[in-house]
PDB file of C-alpha atoms in Angstrom:
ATOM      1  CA  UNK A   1       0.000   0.000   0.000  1.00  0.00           C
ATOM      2  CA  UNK A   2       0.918   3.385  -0.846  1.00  0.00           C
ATOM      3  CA  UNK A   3       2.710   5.736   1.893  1.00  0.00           C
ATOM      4  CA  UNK A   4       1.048   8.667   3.302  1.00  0.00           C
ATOM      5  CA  UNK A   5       2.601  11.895   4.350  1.00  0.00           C
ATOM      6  CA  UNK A   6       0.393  14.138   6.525  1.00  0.00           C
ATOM      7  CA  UNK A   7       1.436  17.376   8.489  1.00  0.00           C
ATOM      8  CA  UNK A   8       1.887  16.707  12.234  1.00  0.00           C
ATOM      9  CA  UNK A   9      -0.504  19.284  13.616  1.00  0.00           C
ATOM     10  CA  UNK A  10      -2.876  21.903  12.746  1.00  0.00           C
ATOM     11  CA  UNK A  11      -4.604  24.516  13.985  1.00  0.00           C
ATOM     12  CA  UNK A  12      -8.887  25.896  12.949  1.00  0.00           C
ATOM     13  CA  UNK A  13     -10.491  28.698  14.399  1.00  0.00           C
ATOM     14  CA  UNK A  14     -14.250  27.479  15.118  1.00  0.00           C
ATOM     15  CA  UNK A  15     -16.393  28.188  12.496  1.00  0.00           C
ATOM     16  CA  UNK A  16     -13.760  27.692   9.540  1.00  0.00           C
ATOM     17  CA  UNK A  17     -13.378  25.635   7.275  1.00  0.00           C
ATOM     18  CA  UNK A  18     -10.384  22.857   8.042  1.00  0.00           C
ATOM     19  CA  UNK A  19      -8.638  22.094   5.163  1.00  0.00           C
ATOM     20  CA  UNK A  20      -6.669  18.842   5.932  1.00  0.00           C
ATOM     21  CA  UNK A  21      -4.051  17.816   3.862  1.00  0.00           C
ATOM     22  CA  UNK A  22      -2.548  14.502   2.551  1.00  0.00           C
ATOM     23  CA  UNK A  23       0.048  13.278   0.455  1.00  0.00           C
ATOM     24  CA  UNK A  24       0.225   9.908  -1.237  1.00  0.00           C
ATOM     25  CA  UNK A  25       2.257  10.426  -4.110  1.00  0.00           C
ATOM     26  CA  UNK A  26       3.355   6.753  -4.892  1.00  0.00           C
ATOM     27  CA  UNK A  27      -0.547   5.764  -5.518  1.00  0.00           C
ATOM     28  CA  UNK A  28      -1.626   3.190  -7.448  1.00  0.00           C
ATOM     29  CA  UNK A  29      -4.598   3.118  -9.598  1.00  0.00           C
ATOM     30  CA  UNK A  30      -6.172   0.615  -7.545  1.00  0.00           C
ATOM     31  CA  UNK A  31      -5.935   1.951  -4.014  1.00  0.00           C
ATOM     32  CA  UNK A  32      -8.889   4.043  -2.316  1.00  0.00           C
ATOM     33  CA  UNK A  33      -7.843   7.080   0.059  1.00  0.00           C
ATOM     34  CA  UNK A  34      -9.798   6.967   3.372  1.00  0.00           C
ATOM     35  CA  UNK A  35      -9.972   9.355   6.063  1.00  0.00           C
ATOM     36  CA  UNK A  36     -10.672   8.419  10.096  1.00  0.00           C
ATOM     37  CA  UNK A  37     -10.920  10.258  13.101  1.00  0.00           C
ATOM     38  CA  UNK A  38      -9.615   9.846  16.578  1.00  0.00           C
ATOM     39  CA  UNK A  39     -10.814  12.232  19.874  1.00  0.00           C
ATOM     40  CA  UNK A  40      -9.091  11.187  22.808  1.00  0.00           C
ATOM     41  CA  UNK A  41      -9.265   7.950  24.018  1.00  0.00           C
ATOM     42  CA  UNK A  42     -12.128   6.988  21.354  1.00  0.00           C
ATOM     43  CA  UNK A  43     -11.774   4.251  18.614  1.00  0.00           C
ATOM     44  CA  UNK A  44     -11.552   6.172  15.244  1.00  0.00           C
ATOM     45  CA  UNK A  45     -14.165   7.123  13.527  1.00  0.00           C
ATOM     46  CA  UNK A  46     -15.003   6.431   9.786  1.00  0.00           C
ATOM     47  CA  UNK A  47     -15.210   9.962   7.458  1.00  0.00           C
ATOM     48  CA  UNK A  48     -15.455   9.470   4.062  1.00  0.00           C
ATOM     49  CA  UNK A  49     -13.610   7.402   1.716  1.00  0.00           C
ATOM     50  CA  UNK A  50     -12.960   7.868  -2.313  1.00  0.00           C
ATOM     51  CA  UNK A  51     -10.893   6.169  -5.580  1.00  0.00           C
ATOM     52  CA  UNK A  52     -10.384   9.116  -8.363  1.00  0.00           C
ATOM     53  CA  UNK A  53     -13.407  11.649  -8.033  1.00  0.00           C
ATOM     54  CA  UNK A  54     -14.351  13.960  -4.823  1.00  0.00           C
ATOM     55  CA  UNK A  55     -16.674  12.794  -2.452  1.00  0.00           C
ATOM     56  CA  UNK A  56     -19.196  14.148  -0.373  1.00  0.00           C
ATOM     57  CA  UNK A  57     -21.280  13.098   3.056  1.00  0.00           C
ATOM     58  CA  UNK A  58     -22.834  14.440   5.762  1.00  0.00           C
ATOM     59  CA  UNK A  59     -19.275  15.096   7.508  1.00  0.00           C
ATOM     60  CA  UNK A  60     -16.885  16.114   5.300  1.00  0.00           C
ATOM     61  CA  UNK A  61     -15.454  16.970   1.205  1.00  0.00           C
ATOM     62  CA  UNK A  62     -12.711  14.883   0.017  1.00  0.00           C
ATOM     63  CA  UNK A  63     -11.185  16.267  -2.933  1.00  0.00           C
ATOM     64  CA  UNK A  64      -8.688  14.206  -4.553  1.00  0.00           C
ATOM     65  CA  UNK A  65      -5.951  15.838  -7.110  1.00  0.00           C
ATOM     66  CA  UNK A  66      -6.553  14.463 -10.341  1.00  0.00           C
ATOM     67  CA  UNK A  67      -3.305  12.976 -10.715  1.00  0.00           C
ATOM     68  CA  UNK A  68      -4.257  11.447  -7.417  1.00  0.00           C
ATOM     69  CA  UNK A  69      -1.399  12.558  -5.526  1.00  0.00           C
ATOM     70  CA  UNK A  70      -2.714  14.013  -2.902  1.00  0.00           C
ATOM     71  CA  UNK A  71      -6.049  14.605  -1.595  1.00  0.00           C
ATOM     72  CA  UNK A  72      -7.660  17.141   1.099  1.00  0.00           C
ATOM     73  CA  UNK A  73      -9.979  16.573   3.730  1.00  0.00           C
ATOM     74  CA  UNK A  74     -12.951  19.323   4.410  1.00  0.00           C
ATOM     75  CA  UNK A  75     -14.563  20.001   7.454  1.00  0.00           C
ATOM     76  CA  UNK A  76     -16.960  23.246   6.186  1.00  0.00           C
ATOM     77  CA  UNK A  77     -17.456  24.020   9.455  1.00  0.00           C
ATOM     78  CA  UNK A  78     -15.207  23.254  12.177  1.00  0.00           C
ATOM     79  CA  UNK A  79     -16.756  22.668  15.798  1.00  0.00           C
ATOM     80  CA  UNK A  80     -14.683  22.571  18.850  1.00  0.00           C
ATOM     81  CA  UNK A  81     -15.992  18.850  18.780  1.00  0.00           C
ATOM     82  CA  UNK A  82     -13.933  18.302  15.462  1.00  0.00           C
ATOM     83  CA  UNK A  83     -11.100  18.437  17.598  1.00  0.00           C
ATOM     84  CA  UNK A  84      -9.195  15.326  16.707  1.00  0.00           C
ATOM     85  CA  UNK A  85      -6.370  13.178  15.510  1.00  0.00           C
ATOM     86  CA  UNK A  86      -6.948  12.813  11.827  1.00  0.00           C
ATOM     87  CA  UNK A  87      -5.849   9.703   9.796  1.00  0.00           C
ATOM     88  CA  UNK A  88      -5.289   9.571   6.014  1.00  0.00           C
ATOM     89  CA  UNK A  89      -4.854   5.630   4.295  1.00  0.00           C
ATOM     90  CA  UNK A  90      -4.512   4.215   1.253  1.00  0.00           C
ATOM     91  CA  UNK A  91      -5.312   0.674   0.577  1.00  0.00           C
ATOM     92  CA  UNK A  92      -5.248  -1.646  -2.395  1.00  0.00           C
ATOM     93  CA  UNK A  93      -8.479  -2.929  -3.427  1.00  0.00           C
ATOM     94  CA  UNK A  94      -7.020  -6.775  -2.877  1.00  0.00           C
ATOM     95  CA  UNK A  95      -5.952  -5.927   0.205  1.00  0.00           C
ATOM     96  CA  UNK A  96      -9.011  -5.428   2.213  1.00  0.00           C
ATOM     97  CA  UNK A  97      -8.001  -7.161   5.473  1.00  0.00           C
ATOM     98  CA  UNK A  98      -4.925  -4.661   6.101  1.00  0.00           C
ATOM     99  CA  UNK A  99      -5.506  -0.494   7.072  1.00  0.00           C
ATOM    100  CA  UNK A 100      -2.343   0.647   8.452  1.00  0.00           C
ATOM    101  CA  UNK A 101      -2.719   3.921  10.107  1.00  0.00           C
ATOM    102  CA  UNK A 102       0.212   6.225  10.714  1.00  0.00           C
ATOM    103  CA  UNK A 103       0.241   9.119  12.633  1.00  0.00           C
ATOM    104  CA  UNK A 104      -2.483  11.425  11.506  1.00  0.00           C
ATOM    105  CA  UNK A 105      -2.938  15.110  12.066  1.00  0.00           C
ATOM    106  CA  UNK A 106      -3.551  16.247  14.861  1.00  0.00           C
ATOM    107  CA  UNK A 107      -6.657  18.936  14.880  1.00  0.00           C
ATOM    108  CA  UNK A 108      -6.691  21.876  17.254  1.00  0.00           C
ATOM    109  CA  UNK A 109     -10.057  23.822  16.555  1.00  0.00           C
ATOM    110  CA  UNK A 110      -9.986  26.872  18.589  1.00  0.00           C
ATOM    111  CA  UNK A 111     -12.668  29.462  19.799  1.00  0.00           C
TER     112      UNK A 111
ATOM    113  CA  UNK B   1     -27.562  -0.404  12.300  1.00  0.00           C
ATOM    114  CA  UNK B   2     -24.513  -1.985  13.015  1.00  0.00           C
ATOM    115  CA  UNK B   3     -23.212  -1.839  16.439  1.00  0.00           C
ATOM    116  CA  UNK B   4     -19.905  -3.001  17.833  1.00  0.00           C
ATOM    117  CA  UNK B   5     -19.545  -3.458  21.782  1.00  0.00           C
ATOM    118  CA  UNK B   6     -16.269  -3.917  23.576  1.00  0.00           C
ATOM    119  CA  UNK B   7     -15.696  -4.851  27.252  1.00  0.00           C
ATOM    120  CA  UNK B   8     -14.058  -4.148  29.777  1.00  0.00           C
ATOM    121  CA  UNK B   9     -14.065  -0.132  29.182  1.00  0.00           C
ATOM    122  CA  UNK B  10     -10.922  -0.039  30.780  1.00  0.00           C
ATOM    123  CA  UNK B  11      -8.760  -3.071  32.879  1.00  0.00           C
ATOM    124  CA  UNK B  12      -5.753  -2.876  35.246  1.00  0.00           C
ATOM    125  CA  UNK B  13      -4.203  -6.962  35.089  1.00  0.00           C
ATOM    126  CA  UNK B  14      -0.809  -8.008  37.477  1.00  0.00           C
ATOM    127  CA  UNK B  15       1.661  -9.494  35.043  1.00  0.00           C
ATOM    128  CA  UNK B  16       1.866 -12.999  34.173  1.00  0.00           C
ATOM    129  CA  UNK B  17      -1.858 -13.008  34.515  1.00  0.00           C
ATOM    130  CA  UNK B  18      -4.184 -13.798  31.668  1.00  0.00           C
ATOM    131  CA  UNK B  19      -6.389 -11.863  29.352  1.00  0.00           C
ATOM    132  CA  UNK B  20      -9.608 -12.223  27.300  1.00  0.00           C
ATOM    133  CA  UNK B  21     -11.037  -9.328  25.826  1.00  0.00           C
ATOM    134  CA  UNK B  22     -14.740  -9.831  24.068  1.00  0.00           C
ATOM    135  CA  UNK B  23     -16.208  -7.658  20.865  1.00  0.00           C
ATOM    136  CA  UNK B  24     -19.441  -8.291  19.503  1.00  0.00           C
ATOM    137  CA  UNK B  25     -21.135  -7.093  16.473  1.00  0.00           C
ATOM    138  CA  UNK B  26     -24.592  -6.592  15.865  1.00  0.00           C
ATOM    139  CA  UNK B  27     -26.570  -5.372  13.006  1.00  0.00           C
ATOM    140  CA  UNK B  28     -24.771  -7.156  10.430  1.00  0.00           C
ATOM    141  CA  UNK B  29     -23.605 -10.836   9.000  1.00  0.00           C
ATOM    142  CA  UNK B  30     -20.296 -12.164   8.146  1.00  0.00           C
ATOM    143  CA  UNK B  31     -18.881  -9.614   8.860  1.00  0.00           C
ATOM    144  CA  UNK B  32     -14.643  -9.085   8.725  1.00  0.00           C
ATOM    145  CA  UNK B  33     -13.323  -9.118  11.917  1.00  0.00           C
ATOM    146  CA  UNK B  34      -9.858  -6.907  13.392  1.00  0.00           C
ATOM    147  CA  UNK B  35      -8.035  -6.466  16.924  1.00  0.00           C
ATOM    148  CA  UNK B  36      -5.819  -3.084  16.657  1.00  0.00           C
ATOM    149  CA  UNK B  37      -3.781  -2.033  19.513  1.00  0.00           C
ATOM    150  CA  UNK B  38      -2.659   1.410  20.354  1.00  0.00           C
ATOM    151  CA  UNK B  39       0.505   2.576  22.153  1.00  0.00           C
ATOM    152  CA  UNK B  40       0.042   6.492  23.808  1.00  0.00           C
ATOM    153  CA  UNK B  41       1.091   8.779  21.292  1.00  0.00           C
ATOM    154  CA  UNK B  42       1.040   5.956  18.178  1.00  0.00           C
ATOM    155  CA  UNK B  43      -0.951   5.035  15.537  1.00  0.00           C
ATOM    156  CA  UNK B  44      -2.759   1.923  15.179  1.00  0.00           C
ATOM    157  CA  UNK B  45      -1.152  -1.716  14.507  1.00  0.00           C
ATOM    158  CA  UNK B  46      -3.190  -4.390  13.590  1.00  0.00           C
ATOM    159  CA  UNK B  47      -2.936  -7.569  15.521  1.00  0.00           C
ATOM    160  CA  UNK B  48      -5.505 -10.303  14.255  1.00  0.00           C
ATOM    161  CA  UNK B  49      -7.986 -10.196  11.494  1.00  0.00           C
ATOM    162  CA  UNK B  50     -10.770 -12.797  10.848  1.00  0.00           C
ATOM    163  CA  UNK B  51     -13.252 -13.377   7.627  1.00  0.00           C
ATOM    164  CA  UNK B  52     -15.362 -16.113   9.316  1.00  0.00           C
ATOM    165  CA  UNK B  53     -15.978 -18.347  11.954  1.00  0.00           C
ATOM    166  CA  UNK B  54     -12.733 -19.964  13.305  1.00  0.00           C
ATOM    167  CA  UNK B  55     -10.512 -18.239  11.017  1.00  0.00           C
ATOM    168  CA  UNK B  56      -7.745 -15.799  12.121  1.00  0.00           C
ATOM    169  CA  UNK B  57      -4.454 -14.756  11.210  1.00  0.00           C
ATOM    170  CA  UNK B  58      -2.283 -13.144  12.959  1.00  0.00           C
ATOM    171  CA  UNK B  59      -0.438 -10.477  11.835  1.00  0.00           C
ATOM    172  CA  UNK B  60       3.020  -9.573  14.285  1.00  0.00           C
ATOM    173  CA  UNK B  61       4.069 -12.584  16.330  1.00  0.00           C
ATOM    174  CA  UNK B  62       3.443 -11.296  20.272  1.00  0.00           C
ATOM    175  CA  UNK B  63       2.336 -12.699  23.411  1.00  0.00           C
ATOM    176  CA  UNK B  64      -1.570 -12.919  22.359  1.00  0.00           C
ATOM    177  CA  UNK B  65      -4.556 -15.056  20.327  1.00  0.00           C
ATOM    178  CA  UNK B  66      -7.676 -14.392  18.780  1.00  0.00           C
ATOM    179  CA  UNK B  67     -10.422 -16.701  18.368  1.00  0.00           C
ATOM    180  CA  UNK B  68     -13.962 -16.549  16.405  1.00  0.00           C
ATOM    181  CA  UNK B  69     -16.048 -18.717  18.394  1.00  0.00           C
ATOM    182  CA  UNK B  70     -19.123 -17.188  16.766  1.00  0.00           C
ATOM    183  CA  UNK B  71     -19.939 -15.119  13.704  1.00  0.00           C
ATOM    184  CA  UNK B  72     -20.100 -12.098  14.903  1.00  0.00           C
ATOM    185  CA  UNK B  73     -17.729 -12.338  18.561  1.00  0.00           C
ATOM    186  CA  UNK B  74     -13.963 -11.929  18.121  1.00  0.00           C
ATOM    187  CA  UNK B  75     -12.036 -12.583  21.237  1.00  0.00           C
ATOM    188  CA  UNK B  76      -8.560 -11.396  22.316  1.00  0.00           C
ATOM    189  CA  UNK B  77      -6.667 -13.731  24.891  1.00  0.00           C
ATOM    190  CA  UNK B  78      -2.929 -13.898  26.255  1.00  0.00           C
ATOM    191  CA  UNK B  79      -2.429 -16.942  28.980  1.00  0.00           C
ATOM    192  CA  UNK B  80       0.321 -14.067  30.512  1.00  0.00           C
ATOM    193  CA  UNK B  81       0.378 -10.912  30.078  1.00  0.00           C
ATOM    194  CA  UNK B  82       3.581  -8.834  29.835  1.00  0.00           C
ATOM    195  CA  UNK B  83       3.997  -4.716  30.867  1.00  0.00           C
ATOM    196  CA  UNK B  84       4.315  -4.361  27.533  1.00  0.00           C
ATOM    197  CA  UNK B  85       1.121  -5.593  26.616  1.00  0.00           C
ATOM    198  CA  UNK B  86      -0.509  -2.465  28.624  1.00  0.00           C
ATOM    199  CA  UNK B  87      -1.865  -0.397  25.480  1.00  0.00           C
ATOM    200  CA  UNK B  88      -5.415   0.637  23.850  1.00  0.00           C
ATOM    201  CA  UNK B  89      -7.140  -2.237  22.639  1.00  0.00           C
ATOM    202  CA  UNK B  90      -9.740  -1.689  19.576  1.00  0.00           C
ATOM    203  CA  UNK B  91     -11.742  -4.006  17.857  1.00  0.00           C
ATOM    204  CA  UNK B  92     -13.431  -3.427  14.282  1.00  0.00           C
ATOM    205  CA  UNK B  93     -15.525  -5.010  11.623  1.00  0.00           C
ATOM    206  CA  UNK B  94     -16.065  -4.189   7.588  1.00  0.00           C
ATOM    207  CA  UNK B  95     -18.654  -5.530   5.562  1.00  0.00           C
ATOM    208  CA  UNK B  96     -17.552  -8.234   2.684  1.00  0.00           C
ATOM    209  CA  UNK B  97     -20.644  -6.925   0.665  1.00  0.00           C
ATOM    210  CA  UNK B  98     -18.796  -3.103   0.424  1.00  0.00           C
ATOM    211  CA  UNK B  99     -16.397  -2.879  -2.260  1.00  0.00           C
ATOM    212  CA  UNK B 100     -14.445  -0.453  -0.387  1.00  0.00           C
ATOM    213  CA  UNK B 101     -13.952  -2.472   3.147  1.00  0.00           C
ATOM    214  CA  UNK B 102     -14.571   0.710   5.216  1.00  0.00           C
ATOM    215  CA  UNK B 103     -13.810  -0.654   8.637  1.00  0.00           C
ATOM    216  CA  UNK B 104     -15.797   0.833  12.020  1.00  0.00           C
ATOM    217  CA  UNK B 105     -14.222   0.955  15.381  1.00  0.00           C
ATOM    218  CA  UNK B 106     -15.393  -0.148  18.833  1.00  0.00           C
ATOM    219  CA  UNK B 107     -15.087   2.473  21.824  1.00  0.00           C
ATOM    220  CA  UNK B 108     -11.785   0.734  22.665  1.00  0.00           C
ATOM    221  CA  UNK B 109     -10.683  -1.102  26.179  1.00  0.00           C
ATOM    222  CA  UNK B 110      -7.544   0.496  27.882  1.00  0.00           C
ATOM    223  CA  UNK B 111      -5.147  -2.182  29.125  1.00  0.00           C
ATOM    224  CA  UNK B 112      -2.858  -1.583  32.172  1.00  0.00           C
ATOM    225  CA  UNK B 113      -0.588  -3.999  33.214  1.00  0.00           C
ATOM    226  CA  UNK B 114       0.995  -4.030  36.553  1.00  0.00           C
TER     227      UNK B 114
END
């Protein structure tokens, strides 16, 4: 699976837009991005997941370059609740057993 | 809906006793089964992963098992545990119907050993 490369922290002031980003440069054509979630001392949470176009739910945007080289995570409008450890993973297709999660970005949303 | 339980919340264990952490699923059939641990700090590592009943394979060689003695239970067990086995403990489950294996997370038990 391909390698991501995500910022260490960031910070949002309430109200914002967070604009996460992610880089997975060595993708394949066959490998989805997903993005998870973790608030302290919760298991993560599921976001949204895509393969080549930008994706939409009742969460988040995912807009994924069209080279598919990197991809960003939206959160329209951040709550102090959206405070969070955010994960970015790409997977094969095949290899549906096997998420490896590295160590996110962690999301300070601020009043 | 799916639901996925985990218990104990939280557990403090002496060393070199043993361990059996439970995760149920409901809501859903045949479902892909995964035991995660998390170090403070880390990211996730996956441990175990099962895609039926009495199937598992393990995925680092440590001091634990996993065992699917029903569809939808998964069960994480160590005969002694170790101070390093003192982490976050998080089960999951995907569908084999999605094509995209989104996996959801239990709340997660917190292992301390002593």
């Amino acid at each position: 699976d391909a390698k991501t490369t995500q910022p260490p922290s960031m910070d949002c002031a309430e109200g914002r837009a967070a604009n996460l980003p992610c880089n997975h440069s060595t993708i394949s054509g066959n490998e989805y991005v997903y993005w998870y979630r973790q608030i302290h001392s919760q298991g993560p949470q599921y976001i949204i997941h895509g393969l080549k176009n930008n994706e939409t739910n009742e969460m988040a945007s995912l807009i994924i370059t069209e080279d598919r080289k990197s991809s960003t995570l939206i959160l329209p409008h951040a709550t102090l609740r959206d405070t969070a450890v955010y994960y970015c993973i790409v997977r094969a297709i095949y290899n549906f057993n096997k998420f490896y999660f590295g160590s996110g970005t962690k999301l300070n949303v601020k009043p | 809906s799916q639901t996925i339980h985990q218990w104990p919340a939280t557990l403090v264990q002496p060393v070199g006793s043993p361990l059996s952490l439970e995760c149920t699923v409901e809501g859903t059939s045949n479902p892909n089964l995964y035991w995660y641990r998390q170090a403070a700090g880390r990211g996730l590592q996956l441990l175990f992963y099962s895609v039926g009943i009495g199937q598992i394979s393990s995925e680092v060689p440590q001091n634990l098992s996993a065992s699917r003695p029903q569809d939808r239970q998964f069960i994480l067990s160590s005969k002694k545990l170790l101070l390093s086995d003192s982490s976050f403990y998080l089960c999951a489950w995907s569908s084999p119907d999605s094509p995209s294996y989104e996996q959801y997370f239990g709340p997660g038990t917190r292992l301390t050993v002593t």
